[in-house]
mmCIF file of N, CA and C in Angstrom:
data_model
loop_
_atom_site.group_PDB
_atom_site.id
_atom_site.type_symbol
_atom_site.label_atom_id
_atom_site.label_comp_id
_atom_site.label_asym_id
_atom_site.label_seq_id
_atom_site.Cartn_x
_atom_site.Cartn_y
_atom_site.Cartn_z
ATOM 1 N N MET A 114 8.396 -5.461 -1.029
ATOM 2 C CA MET A 114 8.410 -5.900 -2.378
ATOM 3 C C MET A 114 7.334 -6.792 -2.739
ATOM 4 N N GLU A 115 7.116 -7.729 -1.819
ATOM 5 C CA GLU A 115 6.156 -8.777 -2.151
ATOM 6 C C GLU A 115 4.704 -8.198 -2.223
ATOM 7 N N LYS A 116 4.391 -7.211 -1.447
ATOM 8 C CA LYS A 116 3.172 -6.505 -1.389
ATOM 9 C C LYS A 116 2.977 -5.843 -2.750
ATOM 10 N N GLN A 117 3.956 -5.202 -3.187
ATOM 11 C CA GLN A 117 3.872 -4.513 -4.467
ATOM 12 C C GLN A 117 3.616 -5.423 -5.672
ATOM 13 N N ILE A 118 4.289 -6.633 -5.583
ATOM 14 C CA ILE A 118 4.104 -7.597 -6.686
ATOM 15 C C ILE A 118 2.573 -8.074 -6.515
ATOM 16 N N ALA A 119 1.995 -8.352 -5.377
ATOM 17 C CA ALA A 119 0.641 -8.757 -5.407
ATOM 18 C C ALA A 119 -0.234 -7.662 -5.912
ATOM 19 N N ILE A 120 -0.070 -6.390 -5.624
ATOM 20 C CA ILE A 120 -0.918 -5.428 -6.177
ATOM 21 C C ILE A 120 -0.682 -5.257 -7.592
ATOM 22 N N ILE A 121 0.506 -5.290 -8.112
ATOM 23 C CA ILE A 121 0.658 -5.253 -9.541
ATOM 24 C C ILE A 121 0.058 -6.385 -10.221
ATOM 25 N N PHE A 122 0.106 -7.531 -9.633
ATOM 26 C CA PHE A 122 -0.635 -8.688 -10.200
ATOM 27 C C PHE A 122 -2.131 -8.345 -10.467
ATOM 28 N N CYS A 123 -2.632 -7.828 -9.394
ATOM 29 C CA CYS A 123 -4.116 -7.408 -9.466
ATOM 30 C C CYS A 123 -4.441 -6.561 -10.612
ATOM 31 N N GLY A 124 -3.573 -5.567 -10.664
ATOM 32 C CA GLY A 124 -3.816 -4.358 -11.761
ATOM 33 C C GLY A 124 -3.539 -4.987 -13.082
ATOM 34 N N THR A 125 -2.570 -5.691 -13.257
ATOM 35 C CA THR A 125 -2.212 -6.168 -14.702
ATOM 36 C C THR A 125 -3.082 -7.362 -15.135
ATOM 37 N N ASN A 126 -3.807 -7.948 -14.232
ATOM 38 C CA ASN A 126 -4.772 -9.022 -14.677
ATOM 39 C C ASN A 126 -6.245 -8.652 -14.479
ATOM 40 N N GLY A 127 -6.479 -7.293 -14.563
ATOM 41 C CA GLY A 127 -7.931 -6.775 -14.596
ATOM 42 C C GLY A 127 -8.713 -7.123 -13.389
ATOM 43 N N LEU A 128 -8.082 -7.368 -12.236
ATOM 44 C CA LEU A 128 -8.792 -7.655 -11.051
ATOM 45 C C LEU A 128 -9.244 -6.486 -10.310
ATOM 46 N N LEU A 129 -8.878 -5.267 -10.778
ATOM 47 C CA LEU A 129 -9.349 -4.071 -10.211
ATOM 48 C C LEU A 129 -10.483 -3.418 -11.031
ATOM 49 N N SER A 130 -10.865 -4.070 -12.030
ATOM 50 C CA SER A 130 -11.793 -3.478 -13.094
ATOM 51 C C SER A 130 -13.314 -3.119 -12.375
ATOM 52 N N LYS A 131 -13.602 -3.967 -11.439
ATOM 53 C CA LYS A 131 -14.902 -3.635 -10.724
ATOM 54 C C LYS A 131 -14.744 -2.755 -9.511
ATOM 55 N N VAL A 132 -13.565 -2.338 -9.207
ATOM 56 C CA VAL A 132 -13.289 -1.398 -8.184
ATOM 57 C C VAL A 132 -13.269 0.057 -8.628
ATOM 58 N N PRO A 133 -14.341 0.798 -7.980
ATOM 59 C CA PRO A 133 -14.347 2.296 -8.556
ATOM 60 C C PRO A 133 -12.998 3.005 -8.171
ATOM 61 N N GLU A 134 -12.594 3.859 -9.035
ATOM 62 C CA GLU A 134 -11.296 4.505 -8.974
ATOM 63 C C GLU A 134 -11.063 5.192 -7.527
ATOM 64 N N ASN A 135 -12.113 5.768 -7.051
ATOM 65 C CA ASN A 135 -11.968 6.297 -5.615
ATOM 66 C C ASN A 135 -11.854 5.363 -4.525
ATOM 67 N N LYS A 136 -11.930 4.017 -4.772
ATOM 68 C CA LYS A 136 -11.955 2.996 -3.802
ATOM 69 C C LYS A 136 -10.707 2.083 -3.935
ATOM 70 N N VAL A 137 -9.806 2.469 -4.959
ATOM 71 C CA VAL A 137 -8.641 1.518 -5.165
ATOM 72 C C VAL A 137 -7.621 1.485 -4.027
ATOM 73 N N GLN A 138 -7.353 2.584 -3.295
ATOM 74 C CA GLN A 138 -6.478 2.522 -2.126
ATOM 75 C C GLN A 138 -7.113 1.693 -1.084
ATOM 76 N N GLU A 139 -8.405 1.811 -0.917
ATOM 77 C CA GLU A 139 -9.093 1.012 0.137
ATOM 78 C C GLU A 139 -8.978 -0.472 -0.228
ATOM 79 N N PHE A 140 -9.196 -0.782 -1.513
ATOM 80 C CA PHE A 140 -9.044 -2.219 -1.912
ATOM 81 C C PHE A 140 -7.656 -2.662 -1.638
ATOM 82 N N GLU A 141 -6.642 -1.877 -2.070
ATOM 83 C CA GLU A 141 -5.231 -2.366 -1.810
ATOM 84 C C GLU A 141 -4.979 -2.671 -0.358
ATOM 85 N N LYS A 142 -5.458 -1.718 0.524
ATOM 86 C CA LYS A 142 -5.281 -2.021 2.012
ATOM 87 C C LYS A 142 -5.962 -3.258 2.470
ATOM 88 N N GLN A 143 -7.191 -3.350 2.076
ATOM 89 C CA GLN A 143 -7.920 -4.596 2.516
ATOM 90 C C GLN A 143 -7.375 -5.834 1.910
ATOM 91 N N PHE A 144 -6.950 -5.802 0.584
ATOM 92 C CA PHE A 144 -6.370 -6.992 -0.010
ATOM 93 C C PHE A 144 -5.138 -7.349 0.646
ATOM 94 N N LEU A 145 -4.262 -6.494 0.884
ATOM 95 C CA LEU A 145 -2.950 -6.771 1.555
ATOM 96 C C LEU A 145 -3.045 -7.125 3.106
ATOM 97 N N ASP A 146 -4.039 -6.544 3.782
ATOM 98 C CA ASP A 146 -4.308 -7.028 5.177
ATOM 99 C C ASP A 146 -4.732 -8.439 5.076
ATOM 100 N N MET A 147 -5.706 -8.817 4.226
ATOM 101 C CA MET A 147 -6.220 -10.123 4.117
ATOM 102 C C MET A 147 -5.180 -11.121 3.657
ATOM 103 N N MET A 148 -4.232 -10.746 2.814
ATOM 104 C CA MET A 148 -3.203 -11.558 2.393
ATOM 105 C C MET A 148 -2.219 -11.871 3.581
ATOM 106 N N GLU A 149 -2.011 -10.907 4.272
ATOM 107 C CA GLU A 149 -1.165 -11.032 5.474
ATOM 108 C C GLU A 149 -1.773 -12.004 6.495
ATOM 109 N N VAL A 150 -3.047 -12.010 6.739
ATOM 110 C CA VAL A 150 -3.722 -12.819 7.675
ATOM 111 C C VAL A 150 -3.914 -14.168 7.111
ATOM 112 N N LYS A 151 -4.534 -14.327 5.876
ATOM 113 C CA LYS A 151 -4.935 -15.742 5.348
ATOM 114 C C LYS A 151 -3.826 -16.389 4.500
ATOM 115 N N HIS A 152 -2.940 -15.619 3.839
ATOM 116 C CA HIS A 152 -2.120 -16.163 2.941
ATOM 117 C C HIS A 152 -0.714 -15.631 3.132
ATOM 118 N N LYS A 153 -0.103 -15.544 4.309
ATOM 119 C CA LYS A 153 1.249 -15.094 4.585
ATOM 120 C C LYS A 153 2.305 -15.990 3.692
ATOM 121 N N ASP A 154 1.978 -17.229 3.451
ATOM 122 C CA ASP A 154 2.846 -18.116 2.909
ATOM 123 C C ASP A 154 3.005 -17.564 1.272
ATOM 124 N N VAL A 155 1.938 -17.190 0.808
ATOM 125 C CA VAL A 155 1.981 -16.688 -0.532
ATOM 126 C C VAL A 155 2.930 -15.459 -0.683
ATOM 127 N N LEU A 156 2.677 -14.536 0.285
ATOM 128 C CA LEU A 156 3.633 -13.236 0.358
ATOM 129 C C LEU A 156 5.029 -13.684 0.511
ATOM 130 N N GLU A 157 5.321 -14.619 1.325
ATOM 131 C CA GLU A 157 6.649 -15.115 1.557
ATOM 132 C C GLU A 157 7.259 -15.693 0.303
ATOM 133 N N GLN A 158 6.477 -16.473 -0.414
ATOM 134 C CA GLN A 158 7.013 -17.044 -1.666
ATOM 135 C C GLN A 158 7.275 -15.952 -2.823
ATOM 136 N N LEU A 159 6.346 -14.891 -2.779
ATOM 137 C CA LEU A 159 6.580 -13.801 -3.675
ATOM 138 C C LEU A 159 7.906 -13.112 -3.254
ATOM 139 N N LYS A 160 8.074 -12.870 -1.923
ATOM 140 C CA LYS A 160 9.355 -12.266 -1.522
ATOM 141 C C LYS A 160 10.514 -12.989 -1.888
ATOM 142 N N ALA A 161 10.381 -14.370 -1.956
ATOM 143 C CA ALA A 161 11.536 -15.186 -2.356
ATOM 144 C C ALA A 161 11.759 -15.188 -3.902
ATOM 145 N N GLY A 162 10.847 -14.491 -4.661
ATOM 146 C CA GLY A 162 11.087 -14.522 -6.118
ATOM 147 C C GLY A 162 10.251 -15.545 -6.834
ATOM 148 N N LYS A 163 9.433 -16.298 -6.108
ATOM 149 C CA LYS A 163 8.640 -17.359 -6.761
ATOM 150 C C LYS A 163 7.302 -16.933 -6.998
ATOM 151 N N ILE A 164 6.731 -17.353 -8.229
ATOM 152 C CA ILE A 164 5.341 -17.176 -8.663
ATOM 153 C C ILE A 164 4.988 -18.304 -9.561
ATOM 154 N N ASP A 165 3.804 -18.881 -9.128
ATOM 155 C CA ASP A 165 3.376 -19.982 -10.043
ATOM 156 C C ASP A 165 1.908 -19.823 -10.186
ATOM 157 N N ASP A 166 1.316 -20.937 -10.855
ATOM 158 C CA ASP A 166 -0.099 -20.841 -11.108
ATOM 159 C C ASP A 166 -0.902 -20.955 -9.755
ATOM 160 N N ASP A 167 -0.393 -21.667 -8.800
ATOM 161 C CA ASP A 167 -1.046 -21.797 -7.510
ATOM 162 C C ASP A 167 -1.172 -20.516 -6.821
ATOM 163 N N LEU A 168 -0.051 -19.853 -6.747
ATOM 164 C CA LEU A 168 0.050 -18.423 -6.028
ATOM 165 C C LEU A 168 -0.859 -17.505 -6.863
ATOM 166 N N LYS A 169 -0.866 -17.447 -8.136
ATOM 167 C CA LYS A 169 -1.717 -16.632 -8.906
ATOM 168 C C LYS A 169 -3.142 -16.984 -8.680
ATOM 169 N N ALA A 170 -3.543 -18.106 -8.538
ATOM 170 C CA ALA A 170 -4.899 -18.586 -8.291
ATOM 171 C C ALA A 170 -5.413 -17.879 -7.031
ATOM 172 N N VAL A 171 -4.580 -18.111 -5.915
ATOM 173 C CA VAL A 171 -4.919 -17.596 -4.633
ATOM 174 C C VAL A 171 -5.159 -16.069 -4.658
ATOM 175 N N MET A 172 -4.183 -15.393 -5.254
ATOM 176 C CA MET A 172 -4.346 -13.879 -5.358
ATOM 177 C C MET A 172 -5.537 -13.536 -6.161
ATOM 178 N N LYS A 173 -5.782 -14.260 -7.255
ATOM 179 C CA LYS A 173 -6.980 -13.889 -8.073
ATOM 180 C C LYS A 173 -8.298 -14.126 -7.347
ATOM 181 N N GLU A 174 -8.410 -15.323 -6.725
ATOM 182 C CA GLU A 174 -9.625 -15.562 -5.961
ATOM 183 C C GLU A 174 -9.956 -14.528 -4.900
ATOM 184 N N GLU A 175 -8.849 -14.228 -4.070
ATOM 185 C CA GLU A 175 -9.008 -13.253 -2.944
ATOM 186 C C GLU A 175 -9.390 -11.882 -3.625
ATOM 187 N N ALA A 176 -8.769 -11.544 -4.641
ATOM 188 C CA ALA A 176 -9.030 -10.081 -5.165
ATOM 189 C C ALA A 176 -10.342 -9.969 -5.767
ATOM 190 N N LEU A 177 -10.957 -11.120 -6.456
ATOM 191 C CA LEU A 177 -12.122 -11.109 -6.955
ATOM 192 C C LEU A 177 -13.268 -11.138 -5.884
ATOM 193 N N ASN A 178 -12.927 -11.838 -4.808
ATOM 194 C CA ASN A 178 -13.899 -11.878 -3.710
ATOM 195 C C ASN A 178 -14.125 -10.513 -3.029
ATOM 196 N N LEU A 179 -12.997 -9.808 -2.959
ATOM 197 C CA LEU A 179 -12.911 -8.561 -2.209
ATOM 198 C C LEU A 179 -13.589 -7.405 -3.115
ATOM 199 N N SER A 180 -13.301 -7.642 -4.482
ATOM 200 C CA SER A 180 -13.837 -6.548 -5.425
ATOM 201 C C SER A 180 -15.276 -6.644 -5.646
ATOM 202 N N GLU A 181 -15.830 -7.800 -5.311
ATOM 203 C CA GLU A 181 -17.224 -7.969 -5.471
ATOM 204 C C GLU A 181 -18.081 -7.560 -4.232
ATOM 205 N N HIS A 182 -17.432 -7.187 -3.156
ATOM 206 C CA HIS A 182 -18.125 -6.714 -1.948
ATOM 207 C C HIS A 182 -18.152 -5.241 -1.828
#
């Protein structure tokens, strides 16, 4: 569930706008893998039903960094 929340956050906040349509699945995998490695705490908080500006900022920064490469 927490991974779905993270991906939905990216989609609903325009963070996939620079990702070509044929690369969205690849972006999702890379984004979720990176979140597991670097920000497991964020995923755990999402799983617990918590979301705040700090969590949103982390997801936004990582998604933007990934979509620009």
